[in-house]
Amino acid sequence: MKVYLLRRKGQISKDKESQGKTNKISLYLVYYYGPAEKREYEFLGLYLFEKAKTQLQKDHNKETIQLAESIRAKKVLAEQSSRYGFRSNALQKMSFLDFFKKQAEIRREGSDSNYERWMTVYRIMLKYTKGRDVTMEAANEEFLEGFKEFLQSDQAAIRQQGKKLGKNSIVAYFNIVKTALKEAFRAKILKENPSLRVKSLNGEETNRQYLNLEELKVLTKTPCDNPKLKKAFLFSALTGLRWSDVTSLVWGQIIFSETDGWAINYTQKKTKKAEILPVSENAIKFLGDRKEEDKLLFPNLVYSSHNNGLLQDWISRAGINKKITFHCARHSFATLQLSMDTDIYTVSKLLGHRHLRTTEIYAKVIDKKKIEAARRIPQIQL
């Protein structure tokens, strides 16, 4: 296995030290496996200033590169140790909680909401361990079984915003911990993955909230206290894009072809998969006048509980009695496409799903609506 440290230009952020905006460069590792040199990527959650001007910025860059090189060296050492049949004691004594938090930071690259979920689980684990650290070797089956029991029974200790965790939240949080252990195994920190021997939890089937065409039309005419949020939500409903992709799009990614029309050339934040998504001319007109190629479509739009509240206020103001999140715009796009007889395979491709079974959830929603419609026909006396 070969391991390389590479850089990728990231988002624009506010630099407090220079009192201005600066581009961040994200550091990541690339692993090459076997004769075919199959590649895997790992973002480190470490950043450099693209153009370091002050001594403080230069020192930051130097120390960050040294840290990244140290991580790369440890990965190589772990792989060599594995090749010769033993695990480094230092790796076994690493903090699992620190490793988990680092995994959360890596996921910030893809989605702020995903990062927040991981950090919620991190805080719950701190309560489960009562503030005590857990080594990698101690993150075993017994640890997992205990955490599962804690999630299910100790509801009072892990209330989130005054509410007890629902069954599906418990399942999701438990699966996040299992994912972290899987990542530790893949990184060759753990000799085996303990989560493989721990029984998973089953969630409850839920109805995915979505908006129909008439409701979306009403929303276009209803004012929102954050007009940029309103435009981003409706753009998501017209394209099926996730929050993380909508808020990271720049104008240069909106392309036009005489033969194929309008499309968005982007890389999914969640899957890291490159996509060319055909979109309607209506969706493009909805954006307004075109800006410079490197300008964000929706600048300074951040994921926050405040904006979530403004979104729900806007929905209520339109007279729609549904609990709607930004992700419901994506649900709305999927159900609208299926209700207009777009085949499920095409809808799956438009949504960028890896597996067709993920898209089938929306088909179940449409089937349910068809059944409800059939039952509304009045009885006829024969």
mmCIF file of N, CA, C and O in Angstrom, residues 290-354:
data_model
loop_
_atom_site.group_PDB
_atom_site.id
_atom_site.type_symbol
_atom_site.label_atom_id
_atom_site.label_comp_id
_atom_site.label_asym_id
_atom_site.label_seq_id
_atom_site.Cartn_x
_atom_site.Cartn_y
_atom_site.Cartn_z
ATOM 1 N N ARG A 290 -27.040 35.725 -13.969
ATOM 2 C CA ARG A 290 -25.817 34.954 -13.769
ATOM 3 C C ARG A 290 -24.719 35.852 -13.190
ATOM 4 O O ARG A 290 -24.553 36.999 -13.602
ATOM 5 N N LYS A 291 -23.953 35.291 -12.254
ATOM 6 C CA LYS A 291 -22.843 36.018 -11.627
ATOM 7 C C LYS A 291 -21.507 35.457 -12.134
ATOM 8 O O LYS A 291 -21.477 34.594 -13.007
ATOM 9 N N GLU A 292 -20.399 35.939 -11.546
ATOM 10 C CA GLU A 292 -19.080 35.448 -11.938
ATOM 11 C C GLU A 292 -18.972 33.947 -11.682
ATOM 12 O O GLU A 292 -19.611 33.405 -10.792
ATOM 13 N N GLU A 293 -18.124 33.278 -12.485
ATOM 14 C CA GLU A 293 -18.027 31.820 -12.474
ATOM 15 C C GLU A 293 -17.713 31.251 -11.099
ATOM 16 O O GLU A 293 -18.177 30.167 -10.746
ATOM 17 N N ASP A 294 -16.894 31.946 -10.287
ATOM 18 C CA ASP A 294 -16.469 31.402 -8.986
ATOM 19 C C ASP A 294 -17.363 31.846 -7.829
ATOM 20 O O ASP A 294 -17.081 31.551 -6.675
ATOM 21 N N LYS A 295 -18.448 32.542 -8.126
ATOM 22 C CA LYS A 295 -19.351 33.019 -7.081
ATOM 23 C C LYS A 295 -20.370 31.943 -6.716
ATOM 24 O O LYS A 295 -20.906 31.251 -7.592
ATOM 25 N N LEU A 296 -20.651 31.810 -5.419
ATOM 26 C CA LEU A 296 -21.652 30.849 -4.959
ATOM 27 C C LEU A 296 -23.047 31.267 -5.417
ATOM 28 O O LEU A 296 -23.362 32.464 -5.459
ATOM 29 N N LEU A 297 -23.881 30.268 -5.723
ATOM 30 C CA LEU A 297 -25.266 30.560 -6.075
ATOM 31 C C LEU A 297 -26.016 31.150 -4.881
ATOM 32 O O LEU A 297 -26.848 32.038 -5.027
ATOM 33 N N PHE A 298 -25.708 30.625 -3.688
ATOM 34 C CA PHE A 298 -26.389 31.066 -2.462
ATOM 35 C C PHE A 298 -25.327 31.392 -1.402
ATOM 36 O O PHE A 298 -25.109 30.620 -0.464
ATOM 37 N N PRO A 299 -24.642 32.529 -1.542
ATOM 38 C CA PRO A 299 -23.561 32.869 -0.608
ATOM 39 C C PRO A 299 -24.079 33.144 0.803
ATOM 40 O O PRO A 299 -25.209 33.613 0.998
ATOM 41 N N ASN A 300 -23.242 32.809 1.776
ATOM 42 C CA ASN A 300 -23.514 33.098 3.204
ATOM 43 C C ASN A 300 -24.796 32.451 3.730
ATOM 44 O O ASN A 300 -25.419 32.960 4.671
ATOM 45 N N LEU A 301 -25.185 31.341 3.124
ATOM 46 C CA LEU A 301 -26.346 30.598 3.620
ATOM 47 C C LEU A 301 -25.823 29.430 4.448
ATOM 48 O O LEU A 301 -25.166 28.531 3.924
ATOM 49 N N VAL A 302 -26.072 29.461 5.747
ATOM 50 C CA VAL A 302 -25.489 28.463 6.646
ATOM 51 C C VAL A 302 -26.582 27.591 7.267
ATOM 52 O O VAL A 302 -27.726 28.020 7.430
ATOM 53 N N TYR A 303 -26.193 26.355 7.594
ATOM 54 C CA TYR A 303 -27.119 25.438 8.268
ATOM 55 C C TYR A 303 -27.182 25.826 9.741
ATOM 56 O O TYR A 303 -26.158 25.873 10.426
ATOM 57 N N SER A 304 -28.376 26.124 10.252
ATOM 58 C CA SER A 304 -28.519 26.533 11.647
ATOM 59 C C SER A 304 -29.950 26.285 12.115
ATOM 60 O O SER A 304 -30.881 26.199 11.308
ATOM 61 N N SER A 305 -30.111 26.193 13.425
ATOM 62 C CA SER A 305 -31.443 26.015 13.992
ATOM 63 C C SER A 305 -32.308 27.257 13.712
ATOM 64 O O SER A 305 -33.526 27.156 13.552
ATOM 65 N N HIS A 306 -31.648 28.418 13.623
ATOM 66 C CA HIS A 306 -32.375 29.661 13.324
ATOM 67 C C HIS A 306 -33.010 29.581 11.940
ATOM 68 O O HIS A 306 -34.214 29.875 11.767
ATOM 69 N N ASN A 307 -32.226 29.155 10.939
ATOM 70 C CA ASN A 307 -32.767 29.034 9.582
ATOM 71 C C ASN A 307 -33.800 27.924 9.476
ATOM 72 O O ASN A 307 -34.762 28.028 8.713
ATOM 73 N N ASN A 308 -33.604 26.848 10.243
ATOM 74 C CA ASN A 308 -34.614 25.781 10.281
ATOM 75 C C ASN A 308 -35.951 26.320 10.780
ATOM 76 O O ASN A 308 -37.018 25.959 10.283
ATOM 77 N N GLY A 309 -35.870 27.195 11.789
ATOM 78 C CA GLY A 309 -37.081 27.824 12.326
ATOM 79 C C GLY A 309 -37.748 28.743 11.323
ATOM 80 O O GLY A 309 -38.981 28.751 11.183
ATOM 81 N N LEU A 310 -36.921 29.524 10.591
ATOM 82 C CA LEU A 310 -37.464 30.426 9.565
ATOM 83 C C LEU A 310 -38.136 29.635 8.448
ATOM 84 O O LEU A 310 -39.175 30.062 7.907
ATOM 85 N N LEU A 311 -37.557 28.484 8.122
ATOM 86 C CA LEU A 311 -38.140 27.631 7.081
ATOM 87 C C LEU A 311 -39.523 27.139 7.495
ATOM 88 O O LEU A 311 -40.481 27.217 6.719
ATOM 89 N N GLN A 312 -39.646 26.661 8.732
ATOM 90 C CA GLN A 312 -40.931 26.160 9.206
ATOM 91 C C GLN A 312 -41.959 27.290 9.336
ATOM 92 O O GLN A 312 -43.143 27.100 9.042
ATOM 93 N N ASP A 313 -41.503 28.477 9.731
ATOM 94 C CA ASP A 313 -42.402 29.640 9.797
ATOM 95 C C ASP A 313 -42.964 29.966 8.415
ATOM 96 O O ASP A 313 -44.148 30.297 8.267
ATOM 97 N N TRP A 314 -42.120 29.886 7.412
ATOM 98 C CA TRP A 314 -42.522 30.159 6.021
ATOM 99 C C TRP A 314 -43.562 29.137 5.556
ATOM 100 O O TRP A 314 -44.567 29.503 4.943
ATOM 101 N N ILE A 315 -43.330 27.868 5.890
ATOM 102 C CA ILE A 315 -44.273 26.810 5.520
ATOM 103 C C ILE A 315 -45.637 27.062 6.175
ATOM 104 O O ILE A 315 -46.687 26.964 5.537
ATOM 105 N N SER A 316 -45.620 27.402 7.452
ATOM 106 C CA SER A 316 -46.864 27.657 8.190
ATOM 107 C C SER A 316 -47.584 28.883 7.647
ATOM 108 O O SER A 316 -48.816 28.915 7.548
ATOM 109 N N ARG A 317 -46.807 29.902 7.295
ATOM 110 C CA ARG A 317 -47.386 31.139 6.744
ATOM 111 C C ARG A 317 -48.128 30.876 5.444
ATOM 112 O O ARG A 317 -49.100 31.565 5.110
ATOM 113 N N ALA A 318 -47.682 29.848 4.716
ATOM 114 C CA ALA A 318 -48.331 29.480 3.452
ATOM 115 C C ALA A 318 -49.584 28.641 3.686
ATOM 116 O O ALA A 318 -50.253 28.244 2.733
ATOM 117 N N GLY A 319 -49.898 28.354 4.961
ATOM 118 C CA GLY A 319 -51.087 27.566 5.279
ATOM 119 C C GLY A 319 -50.885 26.075 5.099
ATOM 120 O O GLY A 319 -51.859 25.325 4.967
ATOM 121 N N ILE A 320 -49.637 25.635 5.111
ATOM 122 C CA ILE A 320 -49.319 24.206 4.940
ATOM 123 C C ILE A 320 -49.054 23.600 6.308
ATOM 124 O O ILE A 320 -48.094 23.988 7.002
ATOM 125 N N ASN A 321 -49.875 22.653 6.700
ATOM 126 C CA ASN A 321 -49.767 22.055 8.035
ATOM 127 C C ASN A 321 -48.897 20.793 7.982
ATOM 128 O O ASN A 321 -49.378 19.672 8.151
ATOM 129 N N LYS A 322 -47.616 20.985 7.719
ATOM 130 C CA LYS A 322 -46.661 19.881 7.668
ATOM 131 C C LYS A 322 -45.363 20.308 8.348
ATOM 132 O O LYS A 322 -45.001 21.492 8.303
ATOM 133 N N LYS A 323 -44.695 19.338 8.953
ATOM 134 C CA LYS A 323 -43.379 19.615 9.536
ATOM 135 C C LYS A 323 -42.348 19.394 8.436
ATOM 136 O O LYS A 323 -42.061 18.271 8.043
ATOM 137 N N ILE A 324 -41.779 20.488 7.951
ATOM 138 C CA ILE A 324 -40.906 20.433 6.785
ATOM 139 C C ILE A 324 -39.485 20.869 7.151
ATOM 140 O O ILE A 324 -39.284 21.882 7.817
ATOM 141 N N THR A 325 -38.511 20.072 6.711
ATOM 142 C CA THR A 325 -37.100 20.442 6.817
ATOM 143 C C THR A 325 -36.584 20.721 5.410
ATOM 144 O O THR A 325 -37.279 20.464 4.421
ATOM 145 N N PHE A 326 -35.360 21.219 5.307
ATOM 146 C CA PHE A 326 -34.815 21.512 3.976
ATOM 147 C C PHE A 326 -34.741 20.241 3.136
ATOM 148 O O PHE A 326 -34.975 20.282 1.925
ATOM 149 N N HIS A 327 -34.447 19.109 3.746
ATOM 150 C CA HIS A 327 -34.305 17.859 2.997
ATOM 151 C C HIS A 327 -35.631 17.425 2.365
ATOM 152 O O HIS A 327 -35.635 16.636 1.416
ATOM 153 N N CYS A 328 -36.743 17.942 2.891
ATOM 154 C CA CYS A 328 -38.053 17.609 2.317
ATOM 155 C C CYS A 328 -38.195 18.143 0.896
ATOM 156 O O CYS A 328 -39.035 17.654 0.125
ATOM 157 N N ALA A 329 -37.374 19.142 0.542
ATOM 158 C CA ALA A 329 -37.400 19.636 -0.841
ATOM 159 C C ALA A 329 -36.934 18.527 -1.779
ATOM 160 O O ALA A 329 -37.494 18.346 -2.870
ATOM 161 N N ARG A 330 -35.924 17.777 -1.364
ATOM 162 C CA ARG A 330 -35.427 16.636 -2.157
ATOM 163 C C ARG A 330 -36.495 15.546 -2.254
ATOM 164 O O ARG A 330 -36.710 14.963 -3.312
ATOM 165 N N HIS A 331 -37.186 15.291 -1.113
ATOM 166 C CA HIS A 331 -38.294 14.338 -1.133
ATOM 167 C C HIS A 331 -39.375 14.793 -2.115
ATOM 168 O O HIS A 331 -39.965 13.978 -2.834
ATOM 169 N N SER A 332 -39.645 16.084 -2.123
ATOM 170 C CA SER A 332 -40.691 16.631 -2.995
ATOM 171 C C SER A 332 -40.334 16.414 -4.462
ATOM 172 O O SER A 332 -41.189 16.041 -5.275
ATOM 173 N N PHE A 333 -39.069 16.658 -4.807
ATOM 174 C CA PHE A 333 -38.611 16.441 -6.186
ATOM 175 C C PHE A 333 -38.829 14.991 -6.607
ATOM 176 O O PHE A 333 -39.343 14.716 -7.691
ATOM 177 N N ALA A 334 -38.454 14.051 -5.719
ATOM 178 C CA ALA A 334 -38.563 12.622 -6.042
ATOM 179 C C ALA A 334 -40.013 12.201 -6.246
ATOM 180 O O ALA A 334 -40.345 11.527 -7.227
ATOM 181 N N THR A 335 -40.882 12.599 -5.324
ATOM 182 C CA THR A 335 -42.286 12.186 -5.420
ATOM 183 C C THR A 335 -42.996 12.861 -6.595
ATOM 184 O O THR A 335 -43.860 12.253 -7.242
ATOM 185 N N LEU A 336 -42.615 14.106 -6.911
ATOM 186 C CA LEU A 336 -43.192 14.774 -8.072
ATOM 187 C C LEU A 336 -42.810 14.046 -9.360
ATOM 188 O O LEU A 336 -43.643 13.843 -10.251
ATOM 189 N N GLN A 337 -41.537 13.645 -9.468
ATOM 190 C CA GLN A 337 -41.080 12.936 -10.661
ATOM 191 C C GLN A 337 -41.828 11.616 -10.828
ATOM 192 O O GLN A 337 -42.285 11.277 -11.921
ATOM 193 N N LEU A 338 -41.954 10.862 -9.732
ATOM 194 C CA LEU A 338 -42.642 9.570 -9.805
ATOM 195 C C LEU A 338 -44.130 9.737 -10.097
ATOM 196 O O LEU A 338 -44.719 8.934 -10.826
ATOM 197 N N SER A 339 -44.735 10.777 -9.524
ATOM 198 C CA SER A 339 -46.163 11.002 -9.763
ATOM 199 C C SER A 339 -46.434 11.427 -11.207
ATOM 200 O O SER A 339 -47.543 11.272 -11.713
ATOM 201 N N MET A 340 -45.390 11.960 -11.878
ATOM 202 C CA MET A 340 -45.527 12.341 -13.286
ATOM 203 C C MET A 340 -45.039 11.222 -14.211
ATOM 204 O O MET A 340 -44.718 11.450 -15.371
ATOM 205 N N ASP A 341 -44.969 9.997 -13.631
ATOM 206 C CA ASP A 341 -44.659 8.775 -14.383
ATOM 207 C C ASP A 341 -43.228 8.688 -14.904
ATOM 208 O O ASP A 341 -42.951 7.948 -15.851
ATOM 209 N N THR A 342 -42.300 9.423 -14.289
ATOM 210 C CA THR A 342 -40.884 9.199 -14.583
ATOM 211 C C THR A 342 -40.501 7.853 -13.973
ATOM 212 O O THR A 342 -40.835 7.594 -12.815
ATOM 213 N N ASP A 343 -39.835 7.000 -14.735
ATOM 214 C CA ASP A 343 -39.535 5.662 -14.211
ATOM 215 C C ASP A 343 -38.556 5.745 -13.051
ATOM 216 O O ASP A 343 -37.736 6.678 -12.965
ATOM 217 N N ILE A 344 -38.638 4.775 -12.146
ATOM 218 C CA ILE A 344 -37.889 4.813 -10.896
ATOM 219 C C ILE A 344 -36.379 4.767 -11.119
ATOM 220 O O ILE A 344 -35.603 5.357 -10.358
ATOM 221 N N TYR A 345 -35.932 4.097 -12.175
ATOM 222 C CA TYR A 345 -34.499 4.034 -12.469
ATOM 223 C C TYR A 345 -33.964 5.425 -12.804
ATOM 224 O O TYR A 345 -32.906 5.834 -12.323
ATOM 225 N N THR A 346 -34.718 6.181 -13.617
ATOM 226 C CA THR A 346 -34.304 7.546 -13.975
ATOM 227 C C THR A 346 -34.298 8.450 -12.757
ATOM 228 O O THR A 346 -33.376 9.245 -12.566
ATOM 229 N N VAL A 347 -35.330 8.338 -11.915
ATOM 230 C CA VAL A 347 -35.392 9.143 -10.693
ATOM 231 C C VAL A 347 -34.194 8.834 -9.796
ATOM 232 O O VAL A 347 -33.577 9.735 -9.206
ATOM 233 N N SER A 348 -33.841 7.558 -9.699
ATOM 234 C CA SER A 348 -32.694 7.152 -8.898
ATOM 235 C C SER A 348 -31.417 7.821 -9.389
ATOM 236 O O SER A 348 -30.596 8.297 -8.597
ATOM 237 N N LYS A 349 -31.252 7.878 -10.719
ATOM 238 C CA LYS A 349 -30.069 8.513 -11.296
ATOM 239 C C LYS A 349 -30.077 10.025 -11.067
ATOM 240 O O LYS A 349 -29.040 10.635 -10.798
ATOM 241 N N LEU A 350 -31.249 10.638 -11.177
ATOM 242 C CA LEU A 350 -31.361 12.080 -10.940
ATOM 243 C C LEU A 350 -31.009 12.440 -9.501
ATOM 244 O O LEU A 350 -30.412 13.484 -9.229
ATOM 245 N N LEU A 351 -31.380 11.569 -8.566
ATOM 246 C CA LEU A 351 -31.088 11.807 -7.147
ATOM 247 C C LEU A 351 -29.651 11.437 -6.779
ATOM 248 O O LEU A 351 -29.188 11.763 -5.689
ATOM 249 N N GLY A 352 -28.969 10.726 -7.678
ATOM 250 C CA GLY A 352 -27.598 10.316 -7.389
ATOM 251 C C GLY A 352 -27.510 9.183 -6.397
ATOM 252 O O GLY A 352 -26.502 9.033 -5.695
ATOM 253 N N HIS A 353 -28.581 8.367 -6.286
ATOM 254 C CA HIS A 353 -28.573 7.243 -5.359
ATOM 255 C C HIS A 353 -27.645 6.150 -5.862
ATOM 256 O O HIS A 353 -27.577 5.872 -7.060
ATOM 257 N N ARG A 354 -26.967 5.505 -4.930
ATOM 258 C CA ARG A 354 -26.097 4.386 -5.282
ATOM 259 C C ARG A 354 -26.902 3.115 -5.527
ATOM 260 O O ARG A 354 -26.532 2.290 -6.350
#
